[in-house]
CSV table of C-alpha atoms in Angstrom, one decimal:
chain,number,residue,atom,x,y,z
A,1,UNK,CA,-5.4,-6.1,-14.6
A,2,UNK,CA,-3.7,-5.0,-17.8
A,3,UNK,CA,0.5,-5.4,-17.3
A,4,UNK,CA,2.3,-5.6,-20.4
A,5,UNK,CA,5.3,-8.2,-19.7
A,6,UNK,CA,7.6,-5.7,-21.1
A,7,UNK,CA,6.9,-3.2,-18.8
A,8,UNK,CA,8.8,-1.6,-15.8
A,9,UNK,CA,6.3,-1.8,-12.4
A,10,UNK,CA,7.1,-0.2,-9.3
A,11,UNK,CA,4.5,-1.4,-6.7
A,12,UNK,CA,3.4,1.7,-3.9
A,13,UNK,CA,2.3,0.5,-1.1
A,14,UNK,CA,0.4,2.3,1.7
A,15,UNK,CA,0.4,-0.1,4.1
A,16,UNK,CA,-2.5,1.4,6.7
A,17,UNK,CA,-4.7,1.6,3.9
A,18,UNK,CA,-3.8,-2.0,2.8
A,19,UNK,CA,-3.9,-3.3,6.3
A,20,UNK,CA,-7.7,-1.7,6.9
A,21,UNK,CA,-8.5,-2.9,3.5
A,22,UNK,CA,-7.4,-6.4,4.1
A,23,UNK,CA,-9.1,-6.6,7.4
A,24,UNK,CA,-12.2,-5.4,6.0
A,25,UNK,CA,-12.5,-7.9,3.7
A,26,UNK,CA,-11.3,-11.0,6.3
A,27,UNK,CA,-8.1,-11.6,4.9
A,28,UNK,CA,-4.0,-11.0,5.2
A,29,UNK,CA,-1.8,-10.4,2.2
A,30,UNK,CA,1.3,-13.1,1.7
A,31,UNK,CA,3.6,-10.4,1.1
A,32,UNK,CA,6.4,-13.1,-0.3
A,33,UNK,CA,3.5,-14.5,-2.7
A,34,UNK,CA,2.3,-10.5,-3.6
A,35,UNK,CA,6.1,-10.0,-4.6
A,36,UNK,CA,6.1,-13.0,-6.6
A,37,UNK,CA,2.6,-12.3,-8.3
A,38,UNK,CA,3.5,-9.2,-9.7
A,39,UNK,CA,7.5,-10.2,-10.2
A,40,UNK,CA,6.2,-12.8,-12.7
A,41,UNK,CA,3.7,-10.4,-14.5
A,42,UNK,CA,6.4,-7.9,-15.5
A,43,UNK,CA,10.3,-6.5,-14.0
A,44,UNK,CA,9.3,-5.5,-10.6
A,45,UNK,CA,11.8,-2.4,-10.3
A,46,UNK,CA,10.6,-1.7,-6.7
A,47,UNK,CA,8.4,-2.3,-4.2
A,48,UNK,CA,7.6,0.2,-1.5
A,49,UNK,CA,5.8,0.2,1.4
A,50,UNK,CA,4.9,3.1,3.8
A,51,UNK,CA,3.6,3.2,7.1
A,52,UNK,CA,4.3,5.8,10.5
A,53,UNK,CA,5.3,4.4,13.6
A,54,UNK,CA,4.5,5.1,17.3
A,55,UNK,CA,8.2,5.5,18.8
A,56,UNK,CA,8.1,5.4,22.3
A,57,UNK,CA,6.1,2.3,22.2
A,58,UNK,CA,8.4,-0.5,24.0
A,59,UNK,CA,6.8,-3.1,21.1
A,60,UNK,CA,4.9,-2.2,18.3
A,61,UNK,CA,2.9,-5.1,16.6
A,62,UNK,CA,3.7,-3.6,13.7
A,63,UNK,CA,7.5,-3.9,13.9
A,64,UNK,CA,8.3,-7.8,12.9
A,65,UNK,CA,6.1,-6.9,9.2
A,66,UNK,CA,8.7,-4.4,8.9
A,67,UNK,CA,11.5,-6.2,9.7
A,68,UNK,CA,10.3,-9.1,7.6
A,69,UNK,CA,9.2,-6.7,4.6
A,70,UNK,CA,12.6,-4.3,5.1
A,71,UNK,CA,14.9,-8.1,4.6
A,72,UNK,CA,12.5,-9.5,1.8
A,73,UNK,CA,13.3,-7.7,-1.1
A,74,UNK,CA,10.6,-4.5,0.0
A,75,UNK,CA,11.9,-0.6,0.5
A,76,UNK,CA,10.3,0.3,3.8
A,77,UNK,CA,9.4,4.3,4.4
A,78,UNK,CA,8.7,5.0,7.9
A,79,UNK,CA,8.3,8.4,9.8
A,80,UNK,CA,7.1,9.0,13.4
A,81,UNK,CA,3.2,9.0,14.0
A,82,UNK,CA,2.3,12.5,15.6
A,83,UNK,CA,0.1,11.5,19.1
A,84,UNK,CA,-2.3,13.9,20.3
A,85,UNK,CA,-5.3,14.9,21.9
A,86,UNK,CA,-8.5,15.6,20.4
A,87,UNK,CA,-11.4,18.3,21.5
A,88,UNK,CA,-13.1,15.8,23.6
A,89,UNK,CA,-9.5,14.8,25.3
A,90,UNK,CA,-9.0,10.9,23.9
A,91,UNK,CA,-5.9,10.6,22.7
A,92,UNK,CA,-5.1,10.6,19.1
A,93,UNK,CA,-2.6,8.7,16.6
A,94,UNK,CA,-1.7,10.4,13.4
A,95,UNK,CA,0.7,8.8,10.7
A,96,UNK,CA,-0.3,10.5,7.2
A,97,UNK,CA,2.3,9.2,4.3
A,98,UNK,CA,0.7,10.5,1.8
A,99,UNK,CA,3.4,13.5,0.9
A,100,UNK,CA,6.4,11.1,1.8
A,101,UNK,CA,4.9,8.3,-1.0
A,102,UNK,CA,3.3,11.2,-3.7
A,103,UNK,CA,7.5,11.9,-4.0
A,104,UNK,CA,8.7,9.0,-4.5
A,105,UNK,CA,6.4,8.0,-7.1
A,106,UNK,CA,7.2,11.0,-9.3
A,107,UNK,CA,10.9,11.2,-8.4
A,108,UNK,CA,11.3,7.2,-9.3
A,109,UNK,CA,9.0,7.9,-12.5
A,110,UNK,CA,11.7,8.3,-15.1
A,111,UNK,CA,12.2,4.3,-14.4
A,112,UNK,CA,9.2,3.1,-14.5
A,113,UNK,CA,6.6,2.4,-16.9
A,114,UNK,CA,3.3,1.3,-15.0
A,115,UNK,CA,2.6,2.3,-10.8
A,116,UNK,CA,1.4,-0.5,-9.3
A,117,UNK,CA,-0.8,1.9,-6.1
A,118,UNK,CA,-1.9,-0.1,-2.9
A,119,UNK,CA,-4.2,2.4,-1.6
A,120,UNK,CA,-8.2,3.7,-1.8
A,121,UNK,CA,-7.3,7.3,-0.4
A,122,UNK,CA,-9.0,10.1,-2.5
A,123,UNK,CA,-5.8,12.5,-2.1
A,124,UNK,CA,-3.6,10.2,-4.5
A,125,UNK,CA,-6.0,11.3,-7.2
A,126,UNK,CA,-3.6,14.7,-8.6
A,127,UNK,CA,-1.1,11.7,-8.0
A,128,UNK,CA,-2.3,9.5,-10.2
A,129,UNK,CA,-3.8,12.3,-13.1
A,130,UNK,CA,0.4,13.5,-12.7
A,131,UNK,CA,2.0,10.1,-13.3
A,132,UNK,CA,-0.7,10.0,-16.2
A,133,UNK,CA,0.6,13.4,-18.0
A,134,UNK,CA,4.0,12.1,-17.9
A,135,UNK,CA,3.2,8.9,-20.0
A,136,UNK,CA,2.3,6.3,-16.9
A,137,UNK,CA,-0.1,3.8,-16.6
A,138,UNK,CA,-1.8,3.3,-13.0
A,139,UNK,CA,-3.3,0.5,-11.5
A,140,UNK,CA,-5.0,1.5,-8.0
A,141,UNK,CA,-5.5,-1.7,-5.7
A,142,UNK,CA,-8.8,-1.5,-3.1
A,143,UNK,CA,-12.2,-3.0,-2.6
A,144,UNK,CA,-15.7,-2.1,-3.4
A,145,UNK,CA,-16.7,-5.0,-1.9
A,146,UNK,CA,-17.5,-4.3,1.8
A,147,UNK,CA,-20.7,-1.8,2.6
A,148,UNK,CA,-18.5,1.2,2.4
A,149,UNK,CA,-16.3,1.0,-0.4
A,150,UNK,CA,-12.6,1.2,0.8
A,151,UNK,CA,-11.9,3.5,-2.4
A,152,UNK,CA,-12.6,7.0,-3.3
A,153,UNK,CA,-14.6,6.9,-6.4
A,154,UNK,CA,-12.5,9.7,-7.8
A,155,UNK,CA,-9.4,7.9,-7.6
A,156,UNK,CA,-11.0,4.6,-9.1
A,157,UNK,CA,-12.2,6.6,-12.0
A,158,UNK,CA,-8.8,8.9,-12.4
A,159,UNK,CA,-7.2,5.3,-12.7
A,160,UNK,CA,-6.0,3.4,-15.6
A,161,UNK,CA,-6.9,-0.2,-14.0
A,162,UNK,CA,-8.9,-1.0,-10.7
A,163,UNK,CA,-7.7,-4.0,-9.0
A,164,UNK,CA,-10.4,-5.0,-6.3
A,165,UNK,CA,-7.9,-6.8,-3.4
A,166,UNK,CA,-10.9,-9.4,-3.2
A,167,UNK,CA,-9.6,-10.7,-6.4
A,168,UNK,CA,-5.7,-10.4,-5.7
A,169,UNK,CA,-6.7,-12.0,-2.8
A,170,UNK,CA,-7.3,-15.6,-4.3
A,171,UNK,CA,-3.5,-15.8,-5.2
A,172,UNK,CA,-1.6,-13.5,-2.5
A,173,UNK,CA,-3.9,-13.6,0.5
A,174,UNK,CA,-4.6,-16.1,3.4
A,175,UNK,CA,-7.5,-16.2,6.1
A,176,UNK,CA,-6.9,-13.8,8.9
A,177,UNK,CA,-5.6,-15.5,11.7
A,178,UNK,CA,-6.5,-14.6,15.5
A,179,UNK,CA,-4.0,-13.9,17.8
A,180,UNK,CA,-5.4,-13.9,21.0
A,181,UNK,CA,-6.0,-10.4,22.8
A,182,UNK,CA,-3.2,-9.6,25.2
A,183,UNK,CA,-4.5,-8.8,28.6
């Protein structure tokens, strides 16, 4: 990955899109060590994550990574997940943060020389070709390693740089740990 010390990065991440990825490929991300990796490539002007959250759920495993991510030095974007139920009547989660992350990038653009995007998802490609009209470079973080690739070939293509998380892996990430299932 190509950042120029002198740059300004702001590091977007979507954190189900990270999480799947990461699982996919057997590993968990060190956030403290990710902040550090890309702190000492460049000025790290912000790191955001973005995930939805069930609300009526007593405990959400999710919660402590958000606690620990909102008091490490991360900007955490939540919204409510929309539950529902399908055609077939199993009940559905839906937490898309796609619009909520697509504005921040280009209202925080002015500051920021190179995005930094955690995320395979085919709709951040007009994201991505935007930030590039206004003078940004974009590295898009994913895999292509497991039997599906994790990343739209659009948005690996639309992309200045392709980080594969296999690789970032070897500084920031850990073997997954199991935590025994809850009965």
């Amino acid at each position: 990955m190509a950042v120029d010390p002198r740059e300004k990065i702001a590091l977007f991440i979507d954190g189900a899109n990270l999480y799947a990825t990461s699982k996919a490929i057997g590993v968990d991300i060190d956030y403290r060590k990710l902040l550090s990796e890309f702190s000492a490539k460049a000025y790290l002007l912000r790191a955001n994550y973005y995930t939805a959250l069930i609300e009526d759920q007593e405990y959400s495993s999710i919660r402590p990574l958000i606690d620990w991510l909102d008091y490490n030095g991360y900007t955490v974007v939540t919204k409510p997940a929309k539950e529902f139920t399908d055609a077939l009547g199993r009940r559905k989660v839906k937490g898309n943060m796609d619009i909520e992350l697509c504005v921040d990038a280009l209202e925080l653009s002015p500051y920021y020389d190179h995005l930094i995007l955690f995320s395979g998802d085919g709709d951040f490609t007009a994201l991505v070709a935007a930030l590039q009209r206004k003078g940004k470079r974009v590295t898009v973080v994913s895999t292509l390693t497991t039997s599906t690739p994790m990343i739209s070939d659009d948005l690996r293509r639309q992309a200045d740089f392709f980080l594969d998380v296999v690789e970032l892996a070897k500084t920031v990430g850990r073997p997954q740990v199991q935590r025994p299932v809850e009965v």
